[in-house]
Coordinates of C-alpha atoms in Angstrom, one line a residue:
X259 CA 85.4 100.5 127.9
X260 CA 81.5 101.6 127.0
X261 CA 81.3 98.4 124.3
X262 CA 77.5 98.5 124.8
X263 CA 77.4 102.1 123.7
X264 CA 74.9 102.8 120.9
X265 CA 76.0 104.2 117.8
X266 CA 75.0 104.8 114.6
X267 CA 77.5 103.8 112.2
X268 CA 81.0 102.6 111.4
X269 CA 83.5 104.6 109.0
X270 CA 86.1 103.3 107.5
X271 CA 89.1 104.0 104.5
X272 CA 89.8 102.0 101.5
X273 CA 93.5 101.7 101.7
X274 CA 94.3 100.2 105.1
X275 CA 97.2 97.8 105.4
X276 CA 96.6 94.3 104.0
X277 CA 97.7 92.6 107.1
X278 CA 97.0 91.9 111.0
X279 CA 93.5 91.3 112.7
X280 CA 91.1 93.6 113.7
X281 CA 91.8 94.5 117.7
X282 CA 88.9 95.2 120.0
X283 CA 86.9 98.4 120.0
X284 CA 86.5 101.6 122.3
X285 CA 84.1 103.8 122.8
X286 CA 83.5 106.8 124.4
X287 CA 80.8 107.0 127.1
X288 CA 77.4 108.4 126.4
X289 CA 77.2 111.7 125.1
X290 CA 80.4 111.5 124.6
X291 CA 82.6 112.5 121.3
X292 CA 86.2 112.7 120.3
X293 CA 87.3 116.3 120.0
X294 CA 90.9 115.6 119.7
X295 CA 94.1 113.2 119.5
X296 CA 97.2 112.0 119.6
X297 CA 99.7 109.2 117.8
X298 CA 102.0 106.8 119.1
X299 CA 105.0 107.2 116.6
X300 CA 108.3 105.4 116.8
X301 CA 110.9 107.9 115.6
X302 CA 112.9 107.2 112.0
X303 CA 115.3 104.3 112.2
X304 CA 118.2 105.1 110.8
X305 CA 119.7 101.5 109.2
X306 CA 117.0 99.6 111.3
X307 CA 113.2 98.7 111.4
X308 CA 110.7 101.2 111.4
X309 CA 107.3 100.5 112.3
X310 CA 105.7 104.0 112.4
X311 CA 102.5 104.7 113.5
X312 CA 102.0 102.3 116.2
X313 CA 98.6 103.8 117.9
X314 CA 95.3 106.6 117.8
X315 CA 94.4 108.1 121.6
X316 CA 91.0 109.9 121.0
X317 CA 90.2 112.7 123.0
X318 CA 86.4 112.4 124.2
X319 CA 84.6 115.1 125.9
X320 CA 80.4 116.0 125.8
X321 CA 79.3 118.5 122.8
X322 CA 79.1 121.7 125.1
X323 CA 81.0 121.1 127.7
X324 CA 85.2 120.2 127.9
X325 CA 85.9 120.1 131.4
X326 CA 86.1 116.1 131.6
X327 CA 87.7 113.7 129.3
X328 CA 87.9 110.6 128.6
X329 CA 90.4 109.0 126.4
X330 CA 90.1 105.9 124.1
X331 CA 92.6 104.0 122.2
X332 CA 92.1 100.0 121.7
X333 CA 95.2 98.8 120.8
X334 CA 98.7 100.2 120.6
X335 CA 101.9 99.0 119.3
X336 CA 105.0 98.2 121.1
X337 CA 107.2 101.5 120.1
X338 CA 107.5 105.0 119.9
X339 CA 106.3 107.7 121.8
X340 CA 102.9 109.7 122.1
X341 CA 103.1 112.8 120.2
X342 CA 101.2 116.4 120.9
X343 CA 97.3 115.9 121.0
X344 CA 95.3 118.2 118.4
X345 CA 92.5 119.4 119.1
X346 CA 89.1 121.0 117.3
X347 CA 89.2 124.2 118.0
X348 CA 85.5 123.6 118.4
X349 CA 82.9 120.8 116.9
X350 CA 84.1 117.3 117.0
X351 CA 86.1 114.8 114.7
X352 CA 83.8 113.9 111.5
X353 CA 86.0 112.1 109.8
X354 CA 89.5 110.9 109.0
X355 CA 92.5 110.2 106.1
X356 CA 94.6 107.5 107.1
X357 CA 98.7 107.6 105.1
X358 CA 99.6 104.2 104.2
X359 CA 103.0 102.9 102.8
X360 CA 102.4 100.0 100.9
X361 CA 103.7 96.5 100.7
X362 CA 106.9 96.2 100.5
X363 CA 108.0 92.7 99.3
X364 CA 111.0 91.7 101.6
X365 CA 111.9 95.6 102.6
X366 CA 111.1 96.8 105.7
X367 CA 107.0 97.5 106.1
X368 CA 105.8 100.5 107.8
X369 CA 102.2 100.2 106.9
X370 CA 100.0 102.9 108.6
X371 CA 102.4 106.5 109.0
X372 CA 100.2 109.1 109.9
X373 CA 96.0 110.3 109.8
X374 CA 94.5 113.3 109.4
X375 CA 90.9 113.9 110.7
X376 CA 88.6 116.7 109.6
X377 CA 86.6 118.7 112.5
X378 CA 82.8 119.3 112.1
X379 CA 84.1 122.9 112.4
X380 CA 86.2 122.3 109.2
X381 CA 89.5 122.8 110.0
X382 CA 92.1 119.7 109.2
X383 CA 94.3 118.2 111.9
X384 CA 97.4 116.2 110.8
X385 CA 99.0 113.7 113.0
X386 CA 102.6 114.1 113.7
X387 CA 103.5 110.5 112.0
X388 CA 105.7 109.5 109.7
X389 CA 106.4 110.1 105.6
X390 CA 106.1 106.8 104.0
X391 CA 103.2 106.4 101.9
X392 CA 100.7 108.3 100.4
X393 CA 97.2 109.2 101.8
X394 CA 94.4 108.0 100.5
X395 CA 90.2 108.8 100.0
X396 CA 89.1 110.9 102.9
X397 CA 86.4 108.4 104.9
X398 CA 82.9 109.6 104.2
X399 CA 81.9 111.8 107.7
X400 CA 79.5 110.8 110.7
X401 CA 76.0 110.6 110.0
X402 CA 75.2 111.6 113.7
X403 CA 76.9 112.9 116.3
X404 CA 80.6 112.5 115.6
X405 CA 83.5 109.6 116.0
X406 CA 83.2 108.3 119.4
X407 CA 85.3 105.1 119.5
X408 CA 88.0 103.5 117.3
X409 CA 89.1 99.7 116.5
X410 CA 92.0 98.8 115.4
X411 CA 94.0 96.7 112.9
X412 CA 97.4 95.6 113.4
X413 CA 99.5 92.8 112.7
X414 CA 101.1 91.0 116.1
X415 CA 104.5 91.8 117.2
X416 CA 107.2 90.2 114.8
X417 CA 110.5 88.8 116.2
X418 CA 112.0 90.0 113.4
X419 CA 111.5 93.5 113.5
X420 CA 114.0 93.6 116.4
X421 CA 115.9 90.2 115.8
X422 CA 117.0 92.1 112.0
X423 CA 118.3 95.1 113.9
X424 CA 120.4 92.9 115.9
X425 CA 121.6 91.0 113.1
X426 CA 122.7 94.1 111.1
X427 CA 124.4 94.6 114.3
X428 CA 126.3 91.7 114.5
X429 CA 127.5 91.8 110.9
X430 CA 128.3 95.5 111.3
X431 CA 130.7 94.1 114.1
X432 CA 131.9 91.8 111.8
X433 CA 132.6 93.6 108.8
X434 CA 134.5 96.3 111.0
X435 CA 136.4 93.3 112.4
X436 CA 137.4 92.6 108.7
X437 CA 137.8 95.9 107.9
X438 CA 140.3 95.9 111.2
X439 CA 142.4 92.5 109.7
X440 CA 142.7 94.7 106.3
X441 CA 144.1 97.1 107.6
X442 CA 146.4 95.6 110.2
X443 CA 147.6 93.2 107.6
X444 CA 148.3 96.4 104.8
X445 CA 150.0 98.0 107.3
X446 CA 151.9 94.9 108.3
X447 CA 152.6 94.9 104.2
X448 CA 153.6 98.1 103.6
X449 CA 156.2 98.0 106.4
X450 CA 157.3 94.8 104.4
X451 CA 157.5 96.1 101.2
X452 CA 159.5 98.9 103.2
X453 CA 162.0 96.4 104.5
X454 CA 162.1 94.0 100.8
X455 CA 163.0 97.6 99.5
X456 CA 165.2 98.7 101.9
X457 CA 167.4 94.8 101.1
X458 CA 167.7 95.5 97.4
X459 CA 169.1 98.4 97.8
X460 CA 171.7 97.3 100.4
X461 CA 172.3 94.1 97.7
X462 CA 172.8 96.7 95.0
X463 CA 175.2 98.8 97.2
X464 CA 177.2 95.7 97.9
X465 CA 177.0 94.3 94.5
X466 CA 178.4 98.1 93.2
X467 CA 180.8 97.9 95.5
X468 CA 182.2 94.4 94.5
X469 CA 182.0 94.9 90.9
X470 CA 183.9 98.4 91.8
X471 CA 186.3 96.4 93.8
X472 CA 186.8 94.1 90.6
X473 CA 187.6 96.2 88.4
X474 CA 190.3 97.8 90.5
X475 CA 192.0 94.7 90.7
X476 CA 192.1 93.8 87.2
X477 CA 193.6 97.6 86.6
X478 CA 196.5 96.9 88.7
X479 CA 196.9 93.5 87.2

């Protein structure tokens, strides 16, 4: 929406994610700046695939006046949820810190977690994203104006963030399926020993008995 905007220039961190393509851009309409936001956060997965921050709504609204917005927020991710919008108390977003986990090898990749963006006012508004990662330089700020549109990069939807949670599933089941033969069969081999030990001592009874029974008769022989 508003692509043929004019603005004045592009900011940008040094320690985004290594991966993906760049998405397409929004921007705000004319006259138009970001004064606030929000994430779309997929919540800690406990044993399964996280994938974090998975989206940035701007807030846009006109210098002076708040009474209409418009929102912008090119692509977002499959997951999570959209968490509490901040907002400059007054001014507009400058500038921005973005918290990047980096690569992981074979673990599981979160990439972007969370982003902090500094207010022409001054104050600092942290996103409610994830913990992974460390942040890294602040961007430098708007030359004019402030942020009025944001582009993306993220890496398309993988199978296997969804296909490993099912097969940590399925070998969960399994190994509790194990874990059930183990202990059926101990069970099953403690009553055993139970019964073995329950026949040696009748046997040693009876053999007692006879060799008692032996010796008797040789006495009245």
């Amino acid at each position: 929406m508003f692509t043929n905007r004019q603005y004045y220039s592009t900011i940008n961190v040094t320690n985004g994610g290594e991966f993906g393509k760049w998405t397409w851009s929004e921007i705000c309409p004319e006259d138009f700046y970001a004064i606030g936001y929000s994430l779309r956060v997929e919540a800690y997965q406990v044993g399964g695939d996280d994938t974090a921050l998975n989206g940035i709504r701007l807030y846009c609204s006109r210098l002076n006046d708040r009474s209409i917005l418009y929102t912008v927020e090119s692509h977002t991710g499959l997951f999570g949820d959209w968490t509490q919008t901040l907002w400059c108390p007054s001014g507009v977003l400058k500038s921005f810190q973005l918290r990047v986990e980096p690569y992981q090898g074979i673990l599981d990749d979160t990439a972007a977690n969370n982003i902090k963006f500094r207010c022409s006012s001054s104050p600092v508004l942290e996103g409610f994203g994830q913990t992974f990662g460390d942040y890294g330089k602040w961007s430098d700020e708007c030359k004019e104006g402030g942020i009025c549109g944001i582009e993306t990069k993220q890496e398309p939807y993988q199978a296997n963030e969804r296909l490993r949670q099912e097969v940590q599933l399925e070998l969960r089941q399994v190994l509790g399926k194990i874990e059930e033969r183990i202990q059926e069969n101990s069970v099953k081999l403690s009553t055993l020993t139970d019964q073995l030990e329950d026949l040696k001592e009748t046997f040693t009874n009876r053999i007692e008995m006879t060799e008692h029974l032996a010796a008797s008769a040789e006495e009245k022989q």
